[in-house]
Short mmCIF file of C-alpha atoms in Angstrom, two decimals:
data_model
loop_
_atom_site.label_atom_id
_atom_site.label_comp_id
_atom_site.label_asym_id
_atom_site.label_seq_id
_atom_site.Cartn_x
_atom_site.Cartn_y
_atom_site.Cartn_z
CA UNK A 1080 -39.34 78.82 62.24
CA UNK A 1081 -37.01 75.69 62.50
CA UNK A 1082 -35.55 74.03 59.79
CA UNK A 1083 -34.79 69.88 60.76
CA UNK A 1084 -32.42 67.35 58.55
CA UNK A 1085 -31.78 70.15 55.44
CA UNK A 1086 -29.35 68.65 53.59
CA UNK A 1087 -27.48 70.44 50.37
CA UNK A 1088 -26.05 68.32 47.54
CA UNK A 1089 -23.39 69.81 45.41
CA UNK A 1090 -22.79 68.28 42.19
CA UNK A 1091 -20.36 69.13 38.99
CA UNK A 1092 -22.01 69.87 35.97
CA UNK A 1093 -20.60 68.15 33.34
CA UNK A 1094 -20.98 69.10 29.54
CA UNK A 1095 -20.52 66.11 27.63
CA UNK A 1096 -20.26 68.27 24.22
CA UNK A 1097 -17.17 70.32 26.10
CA UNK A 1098 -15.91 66.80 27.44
CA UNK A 1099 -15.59 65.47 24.18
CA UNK A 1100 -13.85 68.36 22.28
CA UNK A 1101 -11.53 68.63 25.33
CA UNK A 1102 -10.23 64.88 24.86
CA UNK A 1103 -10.51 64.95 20.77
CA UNK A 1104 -8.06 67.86 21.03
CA UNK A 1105 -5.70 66.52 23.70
CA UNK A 1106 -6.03 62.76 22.32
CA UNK A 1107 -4.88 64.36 19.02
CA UNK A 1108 -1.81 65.21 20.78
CA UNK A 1109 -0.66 62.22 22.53
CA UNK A 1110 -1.28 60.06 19.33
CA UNK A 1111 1.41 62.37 17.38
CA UNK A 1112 3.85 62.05 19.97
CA UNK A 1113 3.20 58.08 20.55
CA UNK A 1114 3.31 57.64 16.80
CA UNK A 1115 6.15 59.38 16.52
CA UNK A 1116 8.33 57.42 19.76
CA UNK A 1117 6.93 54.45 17.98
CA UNK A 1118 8.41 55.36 14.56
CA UNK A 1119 5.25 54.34 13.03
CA UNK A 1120 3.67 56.34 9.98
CA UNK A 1121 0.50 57.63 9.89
CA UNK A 1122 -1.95 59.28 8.13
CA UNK A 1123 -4.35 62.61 9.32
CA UNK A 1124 -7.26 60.29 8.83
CA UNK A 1125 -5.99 57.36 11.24
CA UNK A 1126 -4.98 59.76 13.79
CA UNK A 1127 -8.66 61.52 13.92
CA UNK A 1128 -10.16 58.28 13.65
CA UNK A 1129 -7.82 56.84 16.77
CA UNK A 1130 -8.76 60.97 18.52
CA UNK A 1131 -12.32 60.18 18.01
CA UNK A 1132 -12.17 56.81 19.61
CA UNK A 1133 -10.69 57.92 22.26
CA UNK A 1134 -13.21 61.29 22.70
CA UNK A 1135 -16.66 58.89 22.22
CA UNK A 1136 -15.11 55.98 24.68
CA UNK A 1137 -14.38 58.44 27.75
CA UNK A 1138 -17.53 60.25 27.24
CA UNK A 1139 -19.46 56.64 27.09
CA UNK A 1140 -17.74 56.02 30.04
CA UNK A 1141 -18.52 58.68 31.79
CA UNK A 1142 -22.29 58.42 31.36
CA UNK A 1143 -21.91 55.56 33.12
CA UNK A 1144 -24.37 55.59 36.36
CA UNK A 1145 -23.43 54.34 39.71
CA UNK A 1146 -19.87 53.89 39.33
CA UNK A 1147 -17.02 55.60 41.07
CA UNK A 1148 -14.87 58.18 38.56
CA UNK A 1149 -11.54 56.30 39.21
CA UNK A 1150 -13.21 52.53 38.44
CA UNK A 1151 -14.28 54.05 35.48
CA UNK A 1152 -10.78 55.16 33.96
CA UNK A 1153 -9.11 52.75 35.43
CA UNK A 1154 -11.26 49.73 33.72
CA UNK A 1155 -13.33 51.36 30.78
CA UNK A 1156 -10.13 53.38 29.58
CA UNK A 1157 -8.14 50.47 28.90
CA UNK A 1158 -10.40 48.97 26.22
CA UNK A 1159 -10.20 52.27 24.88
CA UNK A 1160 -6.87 53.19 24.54
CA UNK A 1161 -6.29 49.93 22.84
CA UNK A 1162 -8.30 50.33 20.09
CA UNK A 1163 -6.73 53.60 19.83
CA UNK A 1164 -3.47 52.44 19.22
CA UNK A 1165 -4.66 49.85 17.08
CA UNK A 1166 -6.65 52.58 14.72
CA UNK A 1167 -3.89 54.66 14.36
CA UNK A 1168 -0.60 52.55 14.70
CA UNK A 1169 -1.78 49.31 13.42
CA UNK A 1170 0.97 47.89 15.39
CA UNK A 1171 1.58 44.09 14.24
CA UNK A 1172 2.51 42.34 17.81
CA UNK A 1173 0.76 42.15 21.14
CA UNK A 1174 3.95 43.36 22.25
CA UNK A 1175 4.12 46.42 20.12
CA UNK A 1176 0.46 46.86 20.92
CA UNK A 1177 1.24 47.03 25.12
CA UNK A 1178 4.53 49.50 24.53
CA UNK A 1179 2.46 51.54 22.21
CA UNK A 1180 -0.44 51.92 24.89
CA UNK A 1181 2.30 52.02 27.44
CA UNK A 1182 3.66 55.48 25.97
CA UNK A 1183 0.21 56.43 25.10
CA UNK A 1184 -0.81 56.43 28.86
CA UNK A 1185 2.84 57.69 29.75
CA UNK A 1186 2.51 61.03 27.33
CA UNK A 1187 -1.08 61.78 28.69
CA UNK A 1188 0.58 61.63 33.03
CA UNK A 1189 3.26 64.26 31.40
CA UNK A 1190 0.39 66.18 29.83
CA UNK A 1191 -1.97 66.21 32.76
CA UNK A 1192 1.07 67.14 35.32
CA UNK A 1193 2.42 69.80 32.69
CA UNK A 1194 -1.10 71.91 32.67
CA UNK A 1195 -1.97 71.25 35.99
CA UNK A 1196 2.09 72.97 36.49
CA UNK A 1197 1.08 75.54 34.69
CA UNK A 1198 -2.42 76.52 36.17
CA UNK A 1199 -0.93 76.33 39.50
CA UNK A 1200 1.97 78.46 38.93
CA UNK A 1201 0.76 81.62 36.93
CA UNK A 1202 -2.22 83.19 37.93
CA UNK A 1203 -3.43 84.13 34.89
CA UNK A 1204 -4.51 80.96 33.99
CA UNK A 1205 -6.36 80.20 37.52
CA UNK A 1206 -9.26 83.03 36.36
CA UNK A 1207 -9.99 81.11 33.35
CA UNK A 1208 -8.89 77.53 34.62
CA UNK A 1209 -12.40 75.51 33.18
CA UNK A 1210 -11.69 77.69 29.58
CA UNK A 1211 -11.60 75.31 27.18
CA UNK A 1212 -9.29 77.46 24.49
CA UNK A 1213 -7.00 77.61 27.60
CA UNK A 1214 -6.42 73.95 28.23
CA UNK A 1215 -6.23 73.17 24.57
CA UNK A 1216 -3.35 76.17 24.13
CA UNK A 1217 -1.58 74.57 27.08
CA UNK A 1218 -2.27 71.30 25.96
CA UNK A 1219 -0.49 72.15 22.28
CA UNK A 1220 2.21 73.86 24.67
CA UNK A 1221 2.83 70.58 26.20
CA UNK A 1222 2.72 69.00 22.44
CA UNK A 1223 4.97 71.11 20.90
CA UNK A 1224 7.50 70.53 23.92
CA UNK A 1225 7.05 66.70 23.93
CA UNK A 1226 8.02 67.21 19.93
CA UNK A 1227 11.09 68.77 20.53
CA UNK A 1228 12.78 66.70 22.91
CA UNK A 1229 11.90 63.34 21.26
CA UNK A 1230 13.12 64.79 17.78
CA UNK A 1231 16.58 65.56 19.82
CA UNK A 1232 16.52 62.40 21.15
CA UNK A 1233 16.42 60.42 18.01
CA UNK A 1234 19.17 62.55 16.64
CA UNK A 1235 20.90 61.97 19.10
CA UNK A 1236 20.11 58.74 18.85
CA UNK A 1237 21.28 58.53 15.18
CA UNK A 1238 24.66 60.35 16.05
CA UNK A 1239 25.18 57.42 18.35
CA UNK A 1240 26.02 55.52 15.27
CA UNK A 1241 28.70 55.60 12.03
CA UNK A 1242 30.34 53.77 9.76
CA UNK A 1243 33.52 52.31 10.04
CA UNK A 1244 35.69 51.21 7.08
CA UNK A 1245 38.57 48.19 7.88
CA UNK A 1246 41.50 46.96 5.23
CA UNK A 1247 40.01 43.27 4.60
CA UNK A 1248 41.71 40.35 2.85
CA UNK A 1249 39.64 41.31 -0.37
CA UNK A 1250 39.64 44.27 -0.15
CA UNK A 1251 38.04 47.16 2.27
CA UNK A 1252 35.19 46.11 4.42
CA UNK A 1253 32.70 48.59 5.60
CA UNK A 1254 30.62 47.89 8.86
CA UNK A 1255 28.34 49.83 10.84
CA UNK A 1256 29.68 51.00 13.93
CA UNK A 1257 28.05 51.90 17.69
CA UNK A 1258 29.83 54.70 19.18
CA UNK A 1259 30.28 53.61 23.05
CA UNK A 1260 30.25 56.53 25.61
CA UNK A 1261 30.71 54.48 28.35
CA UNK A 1262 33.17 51.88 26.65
CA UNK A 1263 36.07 52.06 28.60
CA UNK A 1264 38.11 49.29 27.27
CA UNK A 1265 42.12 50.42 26.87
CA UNK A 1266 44.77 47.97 26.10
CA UNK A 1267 47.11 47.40 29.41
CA UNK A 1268 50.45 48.02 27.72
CA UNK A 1269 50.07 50.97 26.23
CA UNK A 1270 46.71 52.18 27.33
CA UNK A 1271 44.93 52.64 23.94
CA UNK A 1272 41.74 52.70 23.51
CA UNK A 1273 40.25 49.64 22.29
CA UNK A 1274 37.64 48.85 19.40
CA UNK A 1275 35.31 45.90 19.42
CA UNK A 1276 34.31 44.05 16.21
CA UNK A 1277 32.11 40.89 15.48
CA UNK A 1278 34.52 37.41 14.87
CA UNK A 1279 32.05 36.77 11.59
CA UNK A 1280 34.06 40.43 10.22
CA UNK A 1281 37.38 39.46 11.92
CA UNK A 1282 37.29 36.45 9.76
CA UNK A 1283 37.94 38.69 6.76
CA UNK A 1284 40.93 40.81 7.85
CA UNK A 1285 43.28 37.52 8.62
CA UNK A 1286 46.13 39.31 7.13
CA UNK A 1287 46.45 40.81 10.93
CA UNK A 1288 46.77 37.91 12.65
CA UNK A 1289 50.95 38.04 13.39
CA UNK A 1290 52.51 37.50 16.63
CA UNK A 1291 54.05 40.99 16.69
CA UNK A 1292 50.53 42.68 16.47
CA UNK A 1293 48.60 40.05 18.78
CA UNK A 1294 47.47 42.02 22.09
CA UNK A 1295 45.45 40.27 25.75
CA UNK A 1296 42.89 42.84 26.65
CA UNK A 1297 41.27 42.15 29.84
CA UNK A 1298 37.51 43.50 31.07
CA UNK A 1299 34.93 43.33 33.04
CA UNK A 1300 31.38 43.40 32.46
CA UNK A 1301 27.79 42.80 33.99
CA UNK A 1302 27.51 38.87 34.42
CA UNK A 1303 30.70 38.49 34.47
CA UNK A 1304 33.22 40.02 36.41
CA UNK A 1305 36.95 38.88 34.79
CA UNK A 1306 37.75 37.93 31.07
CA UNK A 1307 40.33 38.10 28.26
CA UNK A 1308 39.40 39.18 24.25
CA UNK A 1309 41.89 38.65 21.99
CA UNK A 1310 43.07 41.65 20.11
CA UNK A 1311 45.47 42.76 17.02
CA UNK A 1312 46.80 45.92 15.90
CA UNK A 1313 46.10 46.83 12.29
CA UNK A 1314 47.75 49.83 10.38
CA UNK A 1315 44.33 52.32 10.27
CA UNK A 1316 40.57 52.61 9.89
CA UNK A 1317 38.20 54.89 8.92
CA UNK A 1318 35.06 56.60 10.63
CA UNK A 1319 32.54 58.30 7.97
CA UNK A 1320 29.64 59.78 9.95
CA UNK A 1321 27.30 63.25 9.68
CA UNK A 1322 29.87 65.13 11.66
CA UNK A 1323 32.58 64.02 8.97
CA UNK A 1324 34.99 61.23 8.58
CA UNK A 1325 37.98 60.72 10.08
CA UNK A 1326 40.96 58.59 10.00
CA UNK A 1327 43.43 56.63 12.83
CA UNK A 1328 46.30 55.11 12.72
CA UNK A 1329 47.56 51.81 14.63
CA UNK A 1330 43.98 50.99 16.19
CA UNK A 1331 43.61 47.87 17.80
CA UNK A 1332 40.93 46.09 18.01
CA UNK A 1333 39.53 43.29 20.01
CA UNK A 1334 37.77 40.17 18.86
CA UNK A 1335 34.48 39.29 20.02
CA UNK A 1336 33.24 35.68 19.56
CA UNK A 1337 29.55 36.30 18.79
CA UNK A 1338 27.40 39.29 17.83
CA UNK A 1339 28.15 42.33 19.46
CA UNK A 1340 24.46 43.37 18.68
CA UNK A 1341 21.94 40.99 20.32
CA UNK A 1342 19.41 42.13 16.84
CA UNK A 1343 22.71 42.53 14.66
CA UNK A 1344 22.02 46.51 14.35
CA UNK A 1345 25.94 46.75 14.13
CA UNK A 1346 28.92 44.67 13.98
CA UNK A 1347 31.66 46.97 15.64
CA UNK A 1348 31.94 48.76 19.17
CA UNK A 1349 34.33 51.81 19.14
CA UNK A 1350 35.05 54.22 22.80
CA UNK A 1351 34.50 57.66 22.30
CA UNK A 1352 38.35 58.37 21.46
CA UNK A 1353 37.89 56.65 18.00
CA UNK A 1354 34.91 58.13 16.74
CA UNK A 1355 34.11 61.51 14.80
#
């Protein structure tokens, strides 16, 4: 007997019940940890809502006939992620709308690379690889990791910042402060470090503008590679943060003419030697 032109097709089965669970569950996950980068608040209900978008568009999108797998998340994913973001953020910009999708997409690469790490490497998980409980558990692995570092980063973040309290003409002035790691500004003489606060505050402490206490600070920055700041010495200041408060004597500090905050977050500029 001869057998001509037998050809065998094999073809994935997918379950679009399993399909949608999957991405409810892992969608669930990404939207936490997008809302929470964003510093947006919200509820259970608007995070289900945005996890169920995202579950019924991908599965819509999959039933779709005659188009290659990669066309359709590249193209028919968009849409959805948008309205995702929009559900469950209700961000207010088009800007805030593209960032938000932007670490939406972002979180899910980190995701997808941290259990496909995983199933690789320990070969417990390659006998049950298409498990659904298993790539949920790794999924909320992946969460709970993602949770962590972002939560140290905005503490960080916030420990980046202080508040700084200066002997004004009226009286003392309080300002908040951005603690500089990479501020390496010293005065030439006697190689102090050197503070940096707004002119609009300077204009306050006039009572330190003398000859004897007037200082030329030099630096160098991006955009420009020589230029002078004005500077005085005053008597002492105060730095009041979470780590404590502390208190220096014969700072000096240079004048900036403008904002040293392009959005005004904080007046002052202060090198690691002057903070808490």
């Amino acid at each position: 007997m001869e057998v001509k032109d037998c050809k065998v097709q094999i073809q994935d089965t997918v379950y679009i019940d399993s399909a949608f669970l999957l991405n409810l569950v892992m969608d669930l996950y990404l939207l936490r940890l997008t809302v929470k980068v964003l510093g947006k608040t919200a509820t259970y209900l608007r995070i289900l809502l945005g996890s169920l978008t995202g579950a019924l568009g991908y599965c819509m999108i999959l039933c779709i006939p005659e188009v290659p797998y990669g066309c359709k998340v590249l193209f028919g994913m968009l849409p959805v992620g948008i309205l995702m973001i929009k559900i469950t953020c209700q961000t207010s910009g088009i800007a805030e709308l593209i960032r938000g999708l932007g670490y939406l997409y972002f979180f899910s690469f980190l995701m997808g690379g941290f259990i496909i790490f995983l199933r690789e490497r320990l070969p417990v998980f390659r006998a049950y690889e298409n498990s659904f409980f298993l790539i949920a558990l790794l999924g909320y692995a992946g969460y709970a990791i993602g949770q962590r570092v972002l939560l140290a980063y905005q503490r960080n973040k916030q420990n980046c910042f202080c508040r700084v309290i200066l002997a004004g003409d009226n009286g003392p002035i309080e300002v908040a402060a951005l603690i500089d790691t990479g501020n390496g500004l010293v005065e030439p003489v006697s190689s102090k470090p050197v503070a940096v606060l707004d002119e609009e505050i300077w204009e306050n402490m006039r009572q330190w503008i003398k000859p004897e206490k007037y200082k030329v600070i030099p630096y160098h920055s991006l955009g420009k590679k020589h230029g002078i700041l004005e500077g005085y010495e005053i008597d002492a200041m105060e730095v009041k943060g979470k780590a404590g408060e502390k208190r220096y004597e014969k700072v000096i500090i240079a004048v900036f003419k403008g904002n040293v905050s392009g959005k005004g977050n904080y007046k002052m500029i202060l090198p690691l030697e002057l903070s808490i």
